[in-house]
Short mmCIF file of C-alpha atoms and ligand atoms in Angstrom, two decimals:
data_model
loop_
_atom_site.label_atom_id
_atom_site.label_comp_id
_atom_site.label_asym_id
_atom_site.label_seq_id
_atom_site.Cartn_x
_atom_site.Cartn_y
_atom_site.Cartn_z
CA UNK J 1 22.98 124.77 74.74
CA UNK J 2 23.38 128.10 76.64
CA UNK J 3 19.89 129.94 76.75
CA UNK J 4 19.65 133.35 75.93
CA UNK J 5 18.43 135.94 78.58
CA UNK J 6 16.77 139.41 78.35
CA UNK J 7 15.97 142.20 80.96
CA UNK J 8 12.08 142.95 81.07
CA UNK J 9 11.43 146.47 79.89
CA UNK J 10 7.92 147.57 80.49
CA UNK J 11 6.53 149.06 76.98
CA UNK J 12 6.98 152.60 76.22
CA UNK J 13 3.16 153.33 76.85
CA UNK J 14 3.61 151.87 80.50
CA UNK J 15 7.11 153.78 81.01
CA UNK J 16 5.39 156.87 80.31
CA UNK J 17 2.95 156.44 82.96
CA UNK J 18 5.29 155.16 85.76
CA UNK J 19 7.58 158.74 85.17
CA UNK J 20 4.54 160.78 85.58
CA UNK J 21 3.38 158.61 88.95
CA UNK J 22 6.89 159.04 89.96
CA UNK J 23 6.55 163.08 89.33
CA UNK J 24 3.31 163.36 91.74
CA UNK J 25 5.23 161.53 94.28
CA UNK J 26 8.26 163.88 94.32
CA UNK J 27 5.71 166.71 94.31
CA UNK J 28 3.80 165.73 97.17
CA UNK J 29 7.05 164.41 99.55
CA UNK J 30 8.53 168.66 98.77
CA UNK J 31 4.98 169.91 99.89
CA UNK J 32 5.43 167.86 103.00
CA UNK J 33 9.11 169.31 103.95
CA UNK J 34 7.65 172.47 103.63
CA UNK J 35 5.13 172.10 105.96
CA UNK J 36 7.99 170.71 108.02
CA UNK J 37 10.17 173.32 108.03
CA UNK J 38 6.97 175.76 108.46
CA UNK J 39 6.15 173.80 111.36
CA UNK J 40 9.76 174.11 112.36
CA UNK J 41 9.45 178.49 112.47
CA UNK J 42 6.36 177.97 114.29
CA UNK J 43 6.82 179.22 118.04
CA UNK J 44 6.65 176.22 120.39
CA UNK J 45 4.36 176.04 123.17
CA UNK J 46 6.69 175.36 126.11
CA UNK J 47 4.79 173.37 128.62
CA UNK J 48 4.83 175.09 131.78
CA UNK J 49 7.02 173.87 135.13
CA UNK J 50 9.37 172.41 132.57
CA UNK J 51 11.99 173.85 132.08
CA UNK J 52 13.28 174.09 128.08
CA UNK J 53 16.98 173.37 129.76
CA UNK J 54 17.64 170.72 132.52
CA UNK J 55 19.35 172.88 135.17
CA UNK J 56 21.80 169.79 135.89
CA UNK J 57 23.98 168.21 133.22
CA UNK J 58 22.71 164.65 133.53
CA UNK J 59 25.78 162.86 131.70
CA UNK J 60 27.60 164.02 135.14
CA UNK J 61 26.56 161.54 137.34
CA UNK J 62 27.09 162.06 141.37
CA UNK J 63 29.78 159.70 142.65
CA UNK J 64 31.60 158.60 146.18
CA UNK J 65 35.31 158.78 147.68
CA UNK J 66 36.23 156.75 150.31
CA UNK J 67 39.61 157.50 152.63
CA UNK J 68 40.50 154.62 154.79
CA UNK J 69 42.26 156.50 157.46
CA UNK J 70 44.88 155.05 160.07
CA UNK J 71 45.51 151.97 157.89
CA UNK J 72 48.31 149.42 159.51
CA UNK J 73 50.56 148.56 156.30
CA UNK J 74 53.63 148.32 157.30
CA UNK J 75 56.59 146.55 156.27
CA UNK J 76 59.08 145.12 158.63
CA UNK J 77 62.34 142.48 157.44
CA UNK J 78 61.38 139.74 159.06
CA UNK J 79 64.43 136.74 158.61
CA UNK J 80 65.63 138.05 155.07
CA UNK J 81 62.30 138.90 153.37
CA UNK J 82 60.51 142.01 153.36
CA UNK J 83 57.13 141.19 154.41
CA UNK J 84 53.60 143.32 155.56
CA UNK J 85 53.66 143.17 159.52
CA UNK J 86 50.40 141.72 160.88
CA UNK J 87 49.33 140.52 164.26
CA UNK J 88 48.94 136.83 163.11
CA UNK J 89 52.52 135.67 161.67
CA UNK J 90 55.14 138.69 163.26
CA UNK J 91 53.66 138.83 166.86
CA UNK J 92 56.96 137.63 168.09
CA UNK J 93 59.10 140.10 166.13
CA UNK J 94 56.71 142.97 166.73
CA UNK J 95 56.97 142.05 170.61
CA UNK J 96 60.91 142.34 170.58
CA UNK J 97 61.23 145.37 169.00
CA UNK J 98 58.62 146.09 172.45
CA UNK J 99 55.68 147.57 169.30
CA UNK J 100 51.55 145.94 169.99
CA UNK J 101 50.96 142.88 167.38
CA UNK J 102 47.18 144.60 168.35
CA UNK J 103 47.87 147.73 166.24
CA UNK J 104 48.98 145.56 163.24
CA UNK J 105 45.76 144.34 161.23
CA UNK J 106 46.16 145.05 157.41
CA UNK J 107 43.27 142.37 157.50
CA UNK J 108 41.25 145.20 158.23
CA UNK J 109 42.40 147.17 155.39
CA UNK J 110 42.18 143.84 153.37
CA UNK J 111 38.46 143.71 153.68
CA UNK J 112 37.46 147.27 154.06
CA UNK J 113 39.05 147.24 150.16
CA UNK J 114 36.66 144.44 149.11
CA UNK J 115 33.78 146.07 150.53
CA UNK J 116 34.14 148.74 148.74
CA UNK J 117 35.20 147.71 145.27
CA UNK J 118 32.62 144.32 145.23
CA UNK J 119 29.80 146.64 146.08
CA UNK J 120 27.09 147.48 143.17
CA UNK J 121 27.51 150.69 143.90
CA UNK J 122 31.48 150.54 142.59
CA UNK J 123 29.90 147.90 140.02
CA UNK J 124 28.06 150.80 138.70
CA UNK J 125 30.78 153.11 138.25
CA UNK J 126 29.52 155.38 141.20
CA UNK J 127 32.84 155.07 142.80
CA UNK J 128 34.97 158.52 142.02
CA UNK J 129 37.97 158.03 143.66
CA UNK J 130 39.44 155.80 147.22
CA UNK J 131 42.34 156.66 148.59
CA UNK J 132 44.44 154.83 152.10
CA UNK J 133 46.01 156.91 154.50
CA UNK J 134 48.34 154.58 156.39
CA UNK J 135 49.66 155.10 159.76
CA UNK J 136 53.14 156.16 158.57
CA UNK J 137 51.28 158.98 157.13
CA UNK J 138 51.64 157.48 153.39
CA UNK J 139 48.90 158.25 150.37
CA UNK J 140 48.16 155.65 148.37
CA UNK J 141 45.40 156.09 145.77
CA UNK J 142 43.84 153.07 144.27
CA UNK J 143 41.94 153.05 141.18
CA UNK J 144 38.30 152.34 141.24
CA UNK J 145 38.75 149.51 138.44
CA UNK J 146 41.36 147.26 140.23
CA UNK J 147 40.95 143.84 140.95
CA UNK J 148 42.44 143.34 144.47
CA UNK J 149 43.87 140.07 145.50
CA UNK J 150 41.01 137.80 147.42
CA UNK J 151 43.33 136.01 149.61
CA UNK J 152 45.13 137.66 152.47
CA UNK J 153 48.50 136.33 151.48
CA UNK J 154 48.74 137.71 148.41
CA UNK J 155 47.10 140.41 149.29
CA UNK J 156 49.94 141.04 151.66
CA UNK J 157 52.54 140.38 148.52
CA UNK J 158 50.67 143.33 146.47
CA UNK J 159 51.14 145.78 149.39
CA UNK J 160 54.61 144.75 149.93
CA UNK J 161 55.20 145.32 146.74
CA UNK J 162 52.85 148.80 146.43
CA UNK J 163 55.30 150.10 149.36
CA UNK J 164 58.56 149.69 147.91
CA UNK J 165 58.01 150.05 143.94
CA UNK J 166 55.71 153.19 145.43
CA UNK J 167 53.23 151.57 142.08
CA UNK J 168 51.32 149.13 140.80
CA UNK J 169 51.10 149.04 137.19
CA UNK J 170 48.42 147.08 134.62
CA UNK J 171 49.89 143.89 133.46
CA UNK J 172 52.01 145.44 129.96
CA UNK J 173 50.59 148.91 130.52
CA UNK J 174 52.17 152.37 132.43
CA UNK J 175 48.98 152.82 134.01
CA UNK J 176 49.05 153.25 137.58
CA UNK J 177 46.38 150.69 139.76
CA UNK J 178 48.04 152.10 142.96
CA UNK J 179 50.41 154.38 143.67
CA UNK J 180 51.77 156.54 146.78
CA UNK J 181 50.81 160.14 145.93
CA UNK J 182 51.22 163.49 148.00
CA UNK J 183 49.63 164.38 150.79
CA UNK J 184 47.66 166.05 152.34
CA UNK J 185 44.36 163.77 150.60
CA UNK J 186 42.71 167.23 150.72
CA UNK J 187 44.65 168.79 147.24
CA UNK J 188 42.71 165.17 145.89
CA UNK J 189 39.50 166.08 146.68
CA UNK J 190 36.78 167.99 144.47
CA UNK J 191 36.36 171.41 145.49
CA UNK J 192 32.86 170.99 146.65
CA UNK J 193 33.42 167.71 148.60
CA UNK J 194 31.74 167.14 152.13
CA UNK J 195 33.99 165.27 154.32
CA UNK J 196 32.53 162.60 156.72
CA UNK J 197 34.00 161.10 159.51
CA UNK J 198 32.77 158.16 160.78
CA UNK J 199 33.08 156.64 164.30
CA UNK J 200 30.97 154.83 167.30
CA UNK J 201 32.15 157.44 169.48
CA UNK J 202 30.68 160.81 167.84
CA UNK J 203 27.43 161.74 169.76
CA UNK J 204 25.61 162.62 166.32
CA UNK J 205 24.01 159.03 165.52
CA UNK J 206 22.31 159.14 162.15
CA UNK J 207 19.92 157.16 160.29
CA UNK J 208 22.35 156.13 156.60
CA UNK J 209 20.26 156.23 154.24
CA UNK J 210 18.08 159.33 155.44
CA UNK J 211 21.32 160.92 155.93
CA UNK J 212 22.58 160.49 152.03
CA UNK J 213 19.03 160.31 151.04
CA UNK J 214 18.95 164.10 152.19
CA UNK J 215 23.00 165.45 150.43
CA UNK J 216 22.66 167.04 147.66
CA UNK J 217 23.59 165.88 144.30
CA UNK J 218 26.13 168.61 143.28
CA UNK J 219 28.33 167.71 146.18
CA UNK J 220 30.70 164.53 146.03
CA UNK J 221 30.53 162.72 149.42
CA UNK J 222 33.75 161.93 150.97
CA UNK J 223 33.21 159.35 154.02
CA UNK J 224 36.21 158.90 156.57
CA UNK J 225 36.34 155.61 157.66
CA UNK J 226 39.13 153.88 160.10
CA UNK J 227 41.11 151.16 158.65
CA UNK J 228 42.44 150.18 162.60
CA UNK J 229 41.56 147.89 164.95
CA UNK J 230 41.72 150.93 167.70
CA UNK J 231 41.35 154.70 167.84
CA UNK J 232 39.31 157.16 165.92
CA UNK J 233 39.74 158.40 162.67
CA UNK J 234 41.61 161.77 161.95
CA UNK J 235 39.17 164.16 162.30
CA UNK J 236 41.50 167.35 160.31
CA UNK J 237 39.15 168.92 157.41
CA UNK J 238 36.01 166.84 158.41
CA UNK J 239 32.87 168.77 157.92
CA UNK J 240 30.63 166.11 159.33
CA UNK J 241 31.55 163.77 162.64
CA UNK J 242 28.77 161.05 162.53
CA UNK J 243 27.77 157.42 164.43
CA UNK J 244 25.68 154.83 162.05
CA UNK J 245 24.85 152.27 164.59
CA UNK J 246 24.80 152.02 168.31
CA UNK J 247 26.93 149.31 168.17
CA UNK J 248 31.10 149.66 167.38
CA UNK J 249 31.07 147.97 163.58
CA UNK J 250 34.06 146.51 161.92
CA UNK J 251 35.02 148.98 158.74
CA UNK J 252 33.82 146.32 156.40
CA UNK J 253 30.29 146.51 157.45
CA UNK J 254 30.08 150.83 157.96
CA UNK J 255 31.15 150.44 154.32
CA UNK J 256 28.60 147.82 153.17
CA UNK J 257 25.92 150.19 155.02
CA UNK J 258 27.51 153.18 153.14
CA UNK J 259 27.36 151.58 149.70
CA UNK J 260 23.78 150.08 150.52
CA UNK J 261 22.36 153.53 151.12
CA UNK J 262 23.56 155.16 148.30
CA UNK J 263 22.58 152.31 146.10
CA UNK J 264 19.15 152.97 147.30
CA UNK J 265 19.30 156.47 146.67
CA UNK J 266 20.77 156.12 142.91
CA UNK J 267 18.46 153.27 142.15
CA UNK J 268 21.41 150.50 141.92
CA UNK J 269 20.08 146.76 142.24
C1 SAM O 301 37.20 148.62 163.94
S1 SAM O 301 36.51 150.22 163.90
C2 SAM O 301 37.63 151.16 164.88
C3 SAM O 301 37.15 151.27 166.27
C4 SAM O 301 37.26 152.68 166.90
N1 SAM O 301 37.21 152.51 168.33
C5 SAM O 301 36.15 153.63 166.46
O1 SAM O 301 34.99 153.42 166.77
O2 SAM O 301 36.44 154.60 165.73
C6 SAM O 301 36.86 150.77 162.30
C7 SAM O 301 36.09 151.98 161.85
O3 SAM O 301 34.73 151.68 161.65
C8 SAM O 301 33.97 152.86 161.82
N2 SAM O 301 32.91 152.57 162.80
C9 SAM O 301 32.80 151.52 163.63
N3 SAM O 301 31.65 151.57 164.31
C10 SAM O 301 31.02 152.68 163.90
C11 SAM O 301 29.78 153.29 164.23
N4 SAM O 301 28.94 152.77 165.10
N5 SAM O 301 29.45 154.44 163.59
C12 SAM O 301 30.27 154.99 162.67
N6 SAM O 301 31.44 154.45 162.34
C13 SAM O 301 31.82 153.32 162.92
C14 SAM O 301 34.89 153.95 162.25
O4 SAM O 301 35.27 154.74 161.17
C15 SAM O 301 36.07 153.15 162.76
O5 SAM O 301 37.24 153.90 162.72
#
């Protein structure tokens, strides 16, 4: 047998007295929006020091470039392949065309790359922009978000590849990961960019992280930094010529000590 069911109604006597509760309530929650909005037209006491405004926009967050100047990728047809000349595996063939297997270290470029874009800083999306001057005077910008090959060889297969296709696209995308752009790296740069060379040899020798610790904010720091085994950096539009250690680092670790100050200074663990 299927049982009947019914809604509970309160009686009319109750009903009545719920709709006039109800009524107060409305009553008192417009009394309180008034005040609000009186409250609202009332002039605010601004505290004093602070400013009503923050004088920076905060969304904006202060970033890096890095240029790795002078960097060896070269390629060179070596039997009937193509392949990226480096001291290690063409020494013989860069000997009989009479050129120094010394000068050709894209190992150095290799790992100057990973320092850079494994960093926390780069993790952290503080890394604006990197670009690679090589010493055939090509630009090749590389996109802050790529994932560069961690073995040499194929490392060696992407650049190969960079210098003759002029790109590197995303896997199914146009998007560019690297690409040979115009010179001079200058038109690239932010207008208010300070540009700083780094080598052993400059006489300035500066403490890194006081040195970032005291650039401003509102400029974007562009560091110079040799990709070569020998030589110093181009030193065309630097502002700043600087020395970080008293001892002749490999590019790799002037980077780490780059990032590693600046982390410090933006608070990146
Ligand atoms: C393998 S080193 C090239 C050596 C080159 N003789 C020189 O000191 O410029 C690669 C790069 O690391 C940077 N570097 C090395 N030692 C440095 C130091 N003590 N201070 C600043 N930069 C340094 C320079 O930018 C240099 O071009």
């Amino acid at each position: 047998m299927v049982r009947a069911y019914r809604i509970k109604v309160p009686k009319l006597k109750k009903r009545r007295r719920m709709e006039e509760e109800d009524l107060d309530n409305r009553e008192d929650a417009g009394n309180e929006a008034v005040g609000d909005q009186r409250k609202a037209e009332e002039p605010v006491d601004e505290m004093p020091g602070i400013p009503a405004i923050p004088s920076t926009d905060m969304s904006k967050k202060a970033g890096v470039i890095f240029i790795l100047d002078k960097a060896p990728l070269e390629i060179g047809k070596v039997g009937k392949k193509h392949q990226l000349l480096n001291s290690d595996d063409h020494a013989n063939f860069l000997k009989k065309q009479n050129r120094d297997p010394a000068e050709y270290r894209p190992d150095i470029v290799h790992q100057a790359l990973l320092a850079i874009l494994d960093s926390p800083l780069t993790k952290a999306g503080r890394l604006q922009a990197l670009y690679i001057r090589t010493t055939r005077q090509a630009l090749v910008e590389v996109k802050p978000y790529v994932r560069i090959p961690r073995t040499f060889r194929r490392f060696c297969g992407l650049m190969v590849q960079l210098l003759e296709k002029q790109k590197i696209t995303a896997v199914g995308k146009r998007e560019k990961l690297l690409a040979l752009i115009k010179n001079p790296v200058t038109n690239h740069l932010p207008v208010n960019s300070q540009k700083i060379g780094l080598s052993y040899s400059s006489d300035k020798v500066v403490l890194m992280h006081d040195y970032v610790a005291a650039a401003s904010d509102d400029v974007s720091l562009v560091f110079v930094v040799g990709a070569m085994a020998h030589g110093v950096i181009d030193k065309g539009h630097i502002d700043d010529f600087i020395s970080i250690s008293h001892y002749p680092l490999s590019a790799a670790c002037c980077i780490s000590r780059i990032c590693n100050a600046l982390e410090q200074r933006w608070k990146i663990l």
